[in-house]
CSV table of N, CA and C in Angstrom, one decimal:
chain,number,residue,atom,x,y,z
K,1,MET,N,7.5,-0.9,0.3
K,1,MET,CA,6.1,-0.7,0.2
K,1,MET,C,5.7,-0.8,-1.3
K,2,SER,N,4.8,-1.8,-1.6
K,2,SER,CA,4.5,-2.0,-3.0
K,2,SER,C,3.4,-1.1,-3.4
K,3,GLU,N,2.6,-0.5,-2.5
K,3,GLU,CA,1.5,0.4,-2.9
K,3,GLU,C,2.1,1.7,-3.3
K,4,LYS,N,1.3,2.5,-4.0
K,4,LYS,CA,1.7,3.9,-4.3
K,4,LYS,C,1.0,4.8,-3.3
K,5,LEU,N,1.8,5.5,-2.5
K,5,LEU,CA,1.3,6.4,-1.4
K,5,LEU,C,1.5,7.8,-1.8
K,6,LYS,N,0.5,8.6,-1.7
K,6,LYS,CA,0.6,10.1,-1.9
K,6,LYS,C,-0.1,10.8,-0.7
K,7,LEU,N,0.7,11.8,-0.2
K,7,LEU,CA,0.1,12.7,0.9
K,7,LEU,C,-0.2,14.0,0.3
K,8,PHE,N,-1.3,14.6,0.8
K,8,PHE,CA,-1.6,16.0,0.4
K,8,PHE,C,-2.4,16.6,1.5
K,9,ARG,N,-2.5,18.0,1.4
K,9,ARG,CA,-3.2,18.8,2.4
K,9,ARG,C,-4.5,19.3,1.8
K,10,LYS,N,-5.5,19.3,2.6
K,10,LYS,CA,-6.8,19.9,2.2
K,10,LYS,C,-7.5,20.4,3.4
K,11,GLU,N,-7.8,21.7,3.4
K,11,GLU,CA,-8.5,22.3,4.5
K,11,GLU,C,-7.8,22.1,5.9
K,12,GLY,N,-6.5,22.2,5.8
K,12,GLY,CA,-5.7,22.2,7.1
K,12,GLY,C,-5.5,20.7,7.6
K,13,LYS,N,-5.9,19.7,6.8
K,13,LYS,CA,-5.7,18.3,7.3
K,13,LYS,C,-4.8,17.6,6.2
K,14,VAL,N,-4.1,16.6,6.7
K,14,VAL,CA,-3.3,15.8,5.8
K,14,VAL,C,-4.0,14.5,5.4
K,15,TYR,N,-4.0,14.2,4.2
K,15,TYR,CA,-4.7,13.1,3.6
K,15,TYR,C,-3.7,12.1,3.0
K,16,ALA,N,-4.0,10.8,3.1
K,16,ALA,CA,-3.2,9.8,2.4
K,16,ALA,C,-4.0,9.1,1.4
K,17,LYS,N,-3.5,8.9,0.2
K,17,LYS,CA,-4.2,8.1,-0.8
K,17,LYS,C,-3.2,7.0,-1.1
K,18,VAL,N,-3.7,5.8,-0.9
K,18,VAL,CA,-3.0,4.6,-1.2
K,18,VAL,C,-3.5,3.9,-2.4
K,19,ASP,N,-2.7,3.7,-3.5
K,19,ASP,CA,-3.2,3.2,-4.7
K,19,ASP,C,-4.4,4.0,-5.2
K,20,ASP,N,-5.4,3.3,-5.6
K,20,ASP,CA,-6.6,4.0,-6.1
K,20,ASP,C,-7.7,4.0,-5.1
K,21,LYS,N,-7.4,3.8,-3.8
K,21,LYS,CA,-8.4,3.8,-2.7
K,21,LYS,C,-8.7,5.2,-2.4
K,22,GLU,N,-9.9,5.4,-1.7
K,22,GLU,CA,-10.3,6.7,-1.3
K,22,GLU,C,-9.3,7.3,-0.3
K,23,ALA,N,-9.0,8.6,-0.4
K,23,ALA,CA,-8.1,9.3,0.5
K,23,ALA,C,-8.7,9.4,1.9
K,24,LYS,N,-7.8,9.2,2.9
K,24,LYS,CA,-8.2,9.3,4.3
K,24,LYS,C,-7.4,10.3,5.0
K,25,VAL,N,-8.0,11.0,6.0
K,25,VAL,CA,-7.3,11.9,6.9
K,25,VAL,C,-6.4,11.0,7.7
K,26,VAL,N,-5.1,11.5,7.9
K,26,VAL,CA,-4.2,10.7,8.6
K,26,VAL,C,-3.4,11.6,9.6
K,27,ARG,N,-2.9,10.9,10.6
K,27,ARG,CA,-1.8,11.5,11.5
K,27,ARG,C,-0.6,10.7,11.2
K,28,ILE,N,0.5,11.4,11.2
K,28,ILE,CA,1.8,10.7,10.9
K,28,ILE,C,2.7,10.7,12.1
K,29,LEU,N,3.1,9.5,12.5
K,29,LEU,CA,3.8,9.2,13.7
K,29,LEU,C,5.1,8.4,13.5
K,30,TRP,N,6.1,8.7,14.2
K,30,TRP,CA,7.3,7.9,14.3
K,30,TRP,C,6.9,6.6,15.0
K,31,ALA,N,7.3,5.4,14.5
K,31,ALA,CA,7.0,4.2,15.1
K,31,ALA,C,7.8,4.1,16.4
K,32,ARG,N,9.0,4.6,16.4
K,32,ARG,CA,9.8,4.6,17.6
K,32,ARG,C,10.4,6.0,17.8
K,33,PRO,N,9.6,6.9,18.4
K,33,PRO,CA,10.0,8.3,18.5
K,33,PRO,C,11.2,8.7,19.2
K,34,ILE,N,11.7,7.8,20.1
K,34,ILE,CA,12.9,8.1,20.8
K,34,ILE,C,14.1,7.5,20.1
K,35,SER,N,14.1,6.3,19.9
K,35,SER,CA,15.3,5.6,19.4
K,35,SER,C,15.3,5.4,17.8
K,36,GLY,N,14.2,5.6,17.2
K,36,GLY,CA,14.1,5.3,15.8
K,36,GLY,C,13.7,6.4,14.9
K,37,ARG,N,14.0,7.6,15.2
K,37,ARG,CA,13.7,8.7,14.4
K,37,ARG,C,14.3,8.6,13.0
K,38,ASP,N,13.7,9.1,12.0
K,38,ASP,CA,14.2,9.0,10.6
K,38,ASP,C,14.1,7.6,10.1
K,39,GLU,N,13.4,6.8,10.7
K,39,GLU,CA,13.2,5.4,10.2
K,39,GLU,C,11.7,5.1,10.0
K,40,GLU,N,11.2,4.2,10.8
K,40,GLU,CA,9.8,3.7,10.6
K,40,GLU,C,8.8,4.7,10.9
K,41,VAL,N,7.8,4.9,10.0
K,41,VAL,CA,6.7,5.9,10.1
K,41,VAL,C,5.4,5.2,9.9
K,42,SER,N,4.4,5.5,10.8
K,42,SER,CA,3.1,4.9,10.7
K,42,SER,C,2.1,6.1,10.4
K,43,LEU,N,1.2,5.8,9.5
K,43,LEU,CA,0.1,6.7,9.2
K,43,LEU,C,-1.2,6.1,9.7
K,44,LEU,N,-1.8,6.9,10.6
K,44,LEU,CA,-3.0,6.4,11.3
K,44,LEU,C,-4.2,7.2,10.9
K,45,SER,N,-5.3,6.5,10.7
K,45,SER,CA,-6.6,7.2,10.3
K,45,SER,C,-7.2,7.8,11.5
K,46,GLU,N,-8.3,8.5,11.4
K,46,GLU,CA,-9.0,9.2,12.5
K,46,GLU,C,-9.5,8.2,13.5
K,47,LYS,N,-9.7,6.9,13.0
K,47,LYS,CA,-10.1,5.8,13.9
K,47,LYS,C,-9.0,5.0,14.5
K,48,ASN,N,-7.7,5.6,14.4
K,48,ASN,CA,-6.5,5.0,14.9
K,48,ASN,C,-6.2,3.7,14.2
K,49,GLU,N,-6.6,3.5,13.0
K,49,GLU,CA,-6.3,2.3,12.2
K,49,GLU,C,-5.1,2.7,11.3
K,50,GLU,N,-4.2,1.7,11.2
K,50,GLU,CA,-3.0,2.0,10.3
K,50,GLU,C,-3.4,2.0,8.9
K,51,VAL,N,-3.1,3.1,8.2
K,51,VAL,CA,-3.4,3.2,6.8
K,51,VAL,C,-2.2,2.8,6.0
K,52,ALA,N,-1.0,3.1,6.5
K,52,ALA,CA,0.2,2.7,5.8
K,52,ALA,C,1.4,2.7,6.8
K,53,PHE,N,2.4,1.9,6.5
K,53,PHE,CA,3.6,1.9,7.3
K,53,PHE,C,4.8,2.0,6.4
K,54,LEU,N,5.7,2.9,6.7
K,54,LEU,CA,6.9,3.1,5.9
K,54,LEU,C,8.1,2.8,6.6
K,55,GLU,N,9.1,2.1,6.0
K,55,GLU,CA,10.4,1.9,6.7
K,55,GLU,C,11.2,3.1,6.8
K,56,ASN,N,11.0,4.1,5.9
K,56,ASN,CA,11.6,5.4,6.0
K,56,ASN,C,10.9,6.4,5.0
K,57,LEU,N,11.1,7.6,5.2
K,57,LEU,CA,10.5,8.7,4.4
K,57,LEU,C,11.0,8.7,3.0
K,58,ASP,N,12.2,8.1,2.7
K,58,ASP,CA,12.7,8.1,1.4
K,58,ASP,C,11.8,7.3,0.4
K,59,LEU,N,10.9,6.5,0.9
K,59,LEU,CA,10.0,5.8,0.0
K,59,LEU,C,8.9,6.6,-0.6
K,60,LEU,N,8.8,7.9,-0.1
K,60,LEU,CA,7.8,8.8,-0.6
K,60,LEU,C,8.4,9.7,-1.7
K,61,GLU,N,7.5,10.2,-2.6
K,61,GLU,CA,8.0,11.2,-3.5
K,61,GLU,C,8.2,12.5,-2.8
K,62,GLU,N,8.9,13.4,-3.4
K,62,GLU,CA,9.4,14.6,-2.8
K,62,GLU,C,8.3,15.4,-2.1
K,63,GLU,N,7.2,15.7,-2.7
K,63,GLU,CA,6.1,16.5,-2.2
K,63,GLU,C,5.5,15.8,-0.9
K,64,SER,N,5.3,14.5,-1.0
K,64,SER,CA,4.7,13.8,0.1
K,64,SER,C,5.7,13.7,1.3
K,65,ARG,N,7.0,13.5,0.9
K,65,ARG,CA,8.0,13.5,2.0
K,65,ARG,C,8.1,14.8,2.7
K,66,GLN,N,8.0,15.9,2.0
K,66,GLN,CA,8.0,17.2,2.6
K,66,GLN,C,6.8,17.4,3.6
K,67,ILE,N,5.6,17.0,3.2
K,67,ILE,CA,4.5,17.0,4.1
K,67,ILE,C,4.7,16.2,5.3
K,68,ALA,N,5.2,15.0,5.1
K,68,ALA,CA,5.4,14.1,6.2
K,68,ALA,C,6.4,14.7,7.2
K,69,ARG,N,7.5,15.2,6.7
K,69,ARG,CA,8.6,15.8,7.5
K,69,ARG,C,8.0,17.0,8.3
K,70,GLU,N,7.2,17.9,7.7
K,70,GLU,CA,6.6,19.0,8.4
K,70,GLU,C,5.7,18.6,9.5
K,71,GLU,N,4.9,17.6,9.2
K,71,GLU,CA,3.9,17.1,10.3
K,71,GLU,C,4.7,16.4,11.4
K,72,LEU,N,5.7,15.7,11.1
K,72,LEU,CA,6.5,15.0,12.2
K,72,LEU,C,7.3,16.1,13.0
K,73,ASP,N,7.8,17.1,12.3
K,73,ASP,CA,8.5,18.1,13.1
K,73,ASP,C,7.6,18.9,14.0
K,74,LYS,N,6.3,19.1,13.6
K,74,LYS,CA,5.3,19.8,14.5
K,74,LYS,C,4.9,18.9,15.6
K,75,ARG,N,4.7,17.6,15.4
K,75,ARG,CA,4.3,16.7,16.4
K,75,ARG,C,5.4,16.4,17.4
K,76,TYR,N,6.6,16.3,17.0
K,76,TYR,CA,7.7,15.9,17.9
K,76,TYR,C,8.7,17.1,18.1
K,77,LEU,N,8.2,18.3,18.4
K,77,LEU,CA,9.0,19.4,18.6
K,77,LEU,C,9.7,19.2,19.9
K,78,ILE,N,11.0,19.1,19.8
K,78,ILE,CA,11.9,18.9,21.0
K,78,ILE,C,13.0,19.9,20.9
K,79,PRO,N,13.0,20.9,21.8
K,79,PRO,CA,14.1,21.9,21.8
K,79,PRO,C,15.5,21.2,22.1
K,80,LYS,N,16.5,21.6,21.4
K,80,LYS,CA,17.8,21.1,21.5
K,80,LYS,C,18.6,21.9,22.5
K,81,ILE,N,19.2,21.3,23.5
K,81,ILE,CA,20.0,22.0,24.5
K,81,ILE,C,21.4,22.3,23.9
K,82,GLU,N,21.7,23.6,23.9
K,82,GLU,CA,23.0,24.0,23.4
K,82,GLU,C,24.0,24.3,24.6
K,83,GLU,N,23.4,24.7,25.7
K,83,GLU,CA,24.2,25.1,26.9
K,83,GLU,C,23.4,24.9,28.1
K,84,VAL,N,24.1,24.4,29.2
K,84,VAL,CA,23.5,24.2,30.5
K,84,VAL,C,24.0,25.3,31.3
K,85,LEU,N,23.0,26.2,31.7
K,85,LEU,CA,23.4,27.4,32.5
K,85,LEU,C,23.6,27.0,34.0
K,86,GLN,N,22.6,26.2,34.5
K,86,GLN,CA,22.7,25.8,35.9
K,86,GLN,C,21.8,24.6,36.1
K,87,ALA,N,22.3,23.7,37.0
K,87,ALA,CA,21.5,22.5,37.3
K,87,ALA,C,21.7,22.2,38.8
K,88,THR,N,20.5,22.1,39.5
K,88,THR,CA,20.6,21.8,40.9
K,88,THR,C,19.5,20.8,41.3
K,89,SER,N,19.8,20.2,42.5
K,89,SER,CA,18.8,19.2,43.0
K,89,SER,C,18.2,19.9,44.3
K,90,TYR,N,16.9,19.8,44.4
K,90,TYR,CA,16.2,20.4,45.5
K,90,TYR,C,15.1,19.5,46.0
K,91,PHE,N,15.3,18.9,47.2
K,91,PHE,CA,14.3,17.9,47.7
K,91,PHE,C,13.9,16.8,46.7
K,92,GLY,N,14.9,16.3,46.0
K,92,GLY,CA,14.7,15.2,45.1
K,92,GLY,C,14.3,15.6,43.7
K,93,ASN,N,13.9,16.9,43.5
K,93,ASN,CA,13.7,17.4,42.2
K,93,ASN,C,14.9,18.0,41.6
K,94,ARG,N,15.0,17.9,40.3
K,94,ARG,CA,16.2,18.5,39.6
K,94,ARG,C,15.7,19.7,38.8
K,95,ILE,N,16.3,20.8,39.0
K,95,ILE,CA,15.9,22.1,38.3
K,95,ILE,C,17.1,22.4,37.3
K,96,VAL,N,16.7,22.5,36.1
K,96,VAL,CA,17.7,22.7,35.0
K,96,VAL,C,17.4,24.0,34.3
K,97,GLU,N,18.4,24.9,34.1
K,97,GLU,CA,18.3,26.1,33.3
K,97,GLU,C,19.2,25.9,32.1
K,98,VAL,N,18.6,26.1,30.9
K,98,VAL,CA,19.4,25.8,29.7
K,98,VAL,C,19.2,26.9,28.7
K,99,ARG,N,20.1,26.9,27.7
K,99,ARG,CA,19.8,27.7,26.4
K,99,ARG,C,19.7,26.7,25.3
K,100,THR,N,18.6,26.8,24.6
K,100,THR,CA,18.2,25.8,23.5
K,100,THR,C,18.2,26.6,22.2
K,101,ASN,N,18.0,25.8,21.2
K,101,ASN,CA,17.8,26.4,19.8
K,101,ASN,C,16.5,27.2,19.7
K,102,MET,N,15.7,27.2,20.8
K,102,MET,CA,14.5,27.9,20.8
K,102,MET,C,14.5,29.0,21.9
K,103,GLY,N,15.7,29.3,22.5
K,103,GLY,CA,15.8,30.3,23.5
K,103,GLY,C,16.1,29.7,24.9
K,104,LYS,N,16.1,30.5,25.9
K,104,LYS,CA,16.4,30.1,27.3
K,104,LYS,C,15.2,29.4,27.9
K,105,ARG,N,15.4,28.3,28.6
K,105,ARG,CA,14.3,27.6,29.2
K,105,ARG,C,14.8,27.1,30.6
K,106,SER,N,13.8,26.9,31.4
K,106,SER,CA,14.0,26.3,32.7
K,106,SER,C,13.0,25.2,32.9
K,107,PHE,N,13.4,24.0,33.5
K,107,PHE,CA,12.5,23.0,33.7
K,107,PHE,C,12.8,22.1,34.9
K,108,ALA,N,11.9,21.4,35.4
K,108,ALA,CA,12.1,20.5,36.6
K,108,ALA,C,11.9,19.1,36.2
K,109,ILE,N,12.7,18.2,36.8
K,109,ILE,CA,12.6,16.8,36.6
K,109,ILE,C,12.3,16.2,38.0
K,110,LYS,N,11.2,15.5,38.1
K,110,LYS,CA,10.8,14.9,39.4
K,110,LYS,C,11.3,13.5,39.6
K,111,ASP,N,11.3,12.6,38.6
K,111,ASP,CA,11.7,11.3,38.8
K,111,ASP,C,12.8,11.0,37.7
K,112,PRO,N,14.1,11.2,38.0
K,112,PRO,CA,15.1,11.0,37.0
K,112,PRO,C,15.2,9.6,36.4
K,113,ASN,N,14.8,8.6,37.2
K,113,ASN,CA,14.8,7.2,36.6
K,113,ASN,C,13.9,7.0,35.5
K,114,ARG,N,12.8,7.8,35.5
K,114,ARG,CA,11.8,7.7,34.4
K,114,ARG,C,11.8,8.8,33.4
K,115,SER,N,12.4,9.9,33.8
K,115,SER,CA,12.4,11.2,33.0
K,115,SER,C,13.7,11.5,32.3
K,116,ILE,N,14.7,10.7,32.5
K,116,ILE,CA,16.0,11.0,31.8
K,116,ILE,C,16.2,9.7,31.0
K,117,LEU,N,16.2,9.9,29.6
K,117,LEU,CA,16.3,8.8,28.7
K,117,LEU,C,17.7,8.9,28.0
K,118,ARG,N,18.3,7.8,27.8
K,118,ARG,CA,19.6,7.7,27.2
K,118,ARG,C,19.6,6.8,26.0
K,119,PRO,N,19.1,7.3,24.8
K,119,PRO,CA,19.0,6.5,23.6
K,119,PRO,C,20.4,6.0,23.2
K,120,SER,N,21.4,6.8,23.5
K,120,SER,CA,22.8,6.4,23.2
K,120,SER,C,23.7,6.9,24.3
K,121,ALA,N,24.9,6.5,24.3
K,121,ALA,CA,25.8,6.9,25.4
K,121,ALA,C,26.0,8.5,25.3
K,122,ASP,N,25.9,9.1,24.2
K,122,ASP,CA,26.2,10.5,24.0
K,122,ASP,C,24.9,11.4,24.0
K,123,GLN,N,23.7,10.8,23.9
K,123,GLN,CA,22.5,11.5,23.7
K,123,GLN,C,21.6,11.4,25.0
K,124,ILE,N,21.0,12.5,25.4
K,124,ILE,CA,20.1,12.5,26.5
K,124,ILE,C,18.8,13.2,26.2
K,125,ILE,N,17.7,12.6,26.6
K,125,ILE,CA,16.4,13.3,26.4
K,125,ILE,C,15.8,13.4,27.8
K,126,PHE,N,15.4,14.6,28.1
K,126,PHE,CA,14.7,14.9,29.4
K,126,PHE,C,13.2,15.0,29.2
K,127,ARG,N,12.4,14.5,30.1
K,127,ARG,CA,11.0,14.7,30.1
K,127,ARG,C,10.7,15.5,31.4
K,128,CYS,N,10.3,16.7,31.3
K,128,CYS,CA,10.1,17.6,32.5
K,128,CYS,C,8.8,17.2,33.2
K,129,ALA,N,8.6,17.8,34.4
K,129,ALA,CA,7.5,17.6,35.2
K,129,ALA,C,6.2,17.8,34.5
K,130,ILE,N,6.1,18.7,33.5
K,130,ILE,CA,4.8,19.0,32.9
K,130,ILE,C,4.7,18.3,31.5
K,131,GLY,N,5.7,17.4,31.2
K,131,GLY,CA,5.6,16.6,30.0
K,131,GLY,C,6.4,17.1,28.8
K,132,ASN,N,7.0,18.2,28.8
K,132,ASN,CA,7.8,18.7,27.7
K,132,ASN,C,9.1,17.9,27.6
K,133,ARG,N,9.6,17.8,26.5
K,133,ARG,CA,10.9,17.1,26.3
K,133,ARG,C,12.0,18.1,25.8
K,134,TYR,N,13.2,17.8,26.2
K,134,TYR,CA,14.4,18.6,25.8
K,134,TYR,C,15.5,17.6,25.5
K,135,GLU,N,16.3,17.9,24.5
K,135,GLU,CA,17.3,16.9,24.1
K,135,GLU,C,18.7,17.5,24.1
K,136,ILE,N,19.6,16.7,24.5
K,136,ILE,CA,21.0,17.0,24.3
K,136,ILE,C,21.4,16.0,23.2
K,137,PRO,N,21.5,16.4,22.0
K,137,PRO,CA,21.9,15.5,20.9
K,137,PRO,C,23.2,14.8,21.1
K,138,SER,N,24.2,15.6,21.6
K,138,SER,CA,25.5,15.1,21.8
K,138,SER,C,26.1,15.7,23.0
K,139,LEU,N,26.2,14.9,24.1
K,139,LEU,CA,26.8,15.4,25.3
K,139,LEU,C,28.2,15.9,25.1
K,140,SER,N,29.0,15.1,24.3
K,140,SER,CA,30.4,15.5,24.1
K,140,SER,C,30.5,16.8,23.3
K,141,SER,N,29.5,17.3,22.7
K,141,SER,CA,29.6,18.6,21.9
K,141,SER,C,29.3,19.8,22.8
K,142,LEU,N,28.8,19.5,24.1
K,142,LEU,CA,28.6,20.6,25.0
K,142,LEU,C,30.0,21.1,25.5
K,143,ASP,N,30.0,22.4,25.9
K,143,ASP,CA,31.2,22.9,26.5
K,143,ASP,C,31.4,22.2,27.9
K,144,GLU,N,32.6,22.3,28.4
K,144,GLU,CA,33.0,21.6,29.7
K,144,GLU,C,32.1,22.1,30.9
K,145,ARG,N,31.9,23.4,31.0
K,145,ARG,CA,31.0,23.9,32.1
K,145,ARG,C,29.6,23.3,32.0
K,146,SER,N,29.1,23.2,30.8
K,146,SER,CA,27.7,22.6,30.6
K,146,SER,C,27.7,21.1,31.0
K,147,ARG,N,28.8,20.4,30.7
K,147,ARG,CA,28.9,19.0,31.0
K,147,ARG,C,29.0,18.8,32.5
K,148,LYS,N,29.7,19.7,33.2
K,148,LYS,CA,29.8,19.6,34.7
K,148,LYS,C,28.5,19.9,35.3
K,149,GLU,N,27.8,20.9,34.8
K,149,GLU,CA,26.4,21.2,35.4
K,149,GLU,C,25.5,20.1,35.2
K,150,ILE,N,25.4,19.5,34.0
K,150,ILE,CA,24.4,18.5,33.8
K,150,ILE,C,24.7,17.2,34.5
K,151,ALA,N,26.0,17.0,34.8
K,151,ALA,CA,26.4,15.8,35.6
K,151,ALA,C,25.8,15.9,37.0
K,152,LYS,N,25.5,17.1,37.5
K,152,LYS,CA,24.9,17.2,38.9
K,152,LYS,C,23.5,16.6,39.0
K,153,VAL,N,22.8,16.5,37.8
K,153,VAL,CA,21.4,16.0,37.9
K,153,VAL,C,21.2,14.7,37.2
K,154,ILE,N,22.2,14.2,36.4
K,154,ILE,CA,22.0,12.9,35.8
K,154,ILE,C,22.7,11.8,36.6
């Protein structure tokens, strides 16, 4: 990126200033939120116009990078599954009880073909019936019991 980009907060909003242009309120989004995290980032104005596009956050100075990281973490909050307590199928629905980095959770999956994503052979992302997402960052890092439980529903 040849322009100078600076992010800052004002009155609870994030602003982007590119070169010497007027600062604009922006939303910060991963260009590819499932398969391309920590890579391409888009900054959109309140009118959904792209203000800037970054190949990665390392192109930002430290303060701006920290603001971008905080905003992305808030926008893409996905609990990480650490243990699968129980997984069952009931009339086509999958019910999964898990322990995550954010505590114990239970969720239902209605359409596994559309709601179970496999960005890699070892990673699984679930989208539950109400739209929340849960991630198993590494299937191989789960204990054997958890892997057997999750195999019942994937």
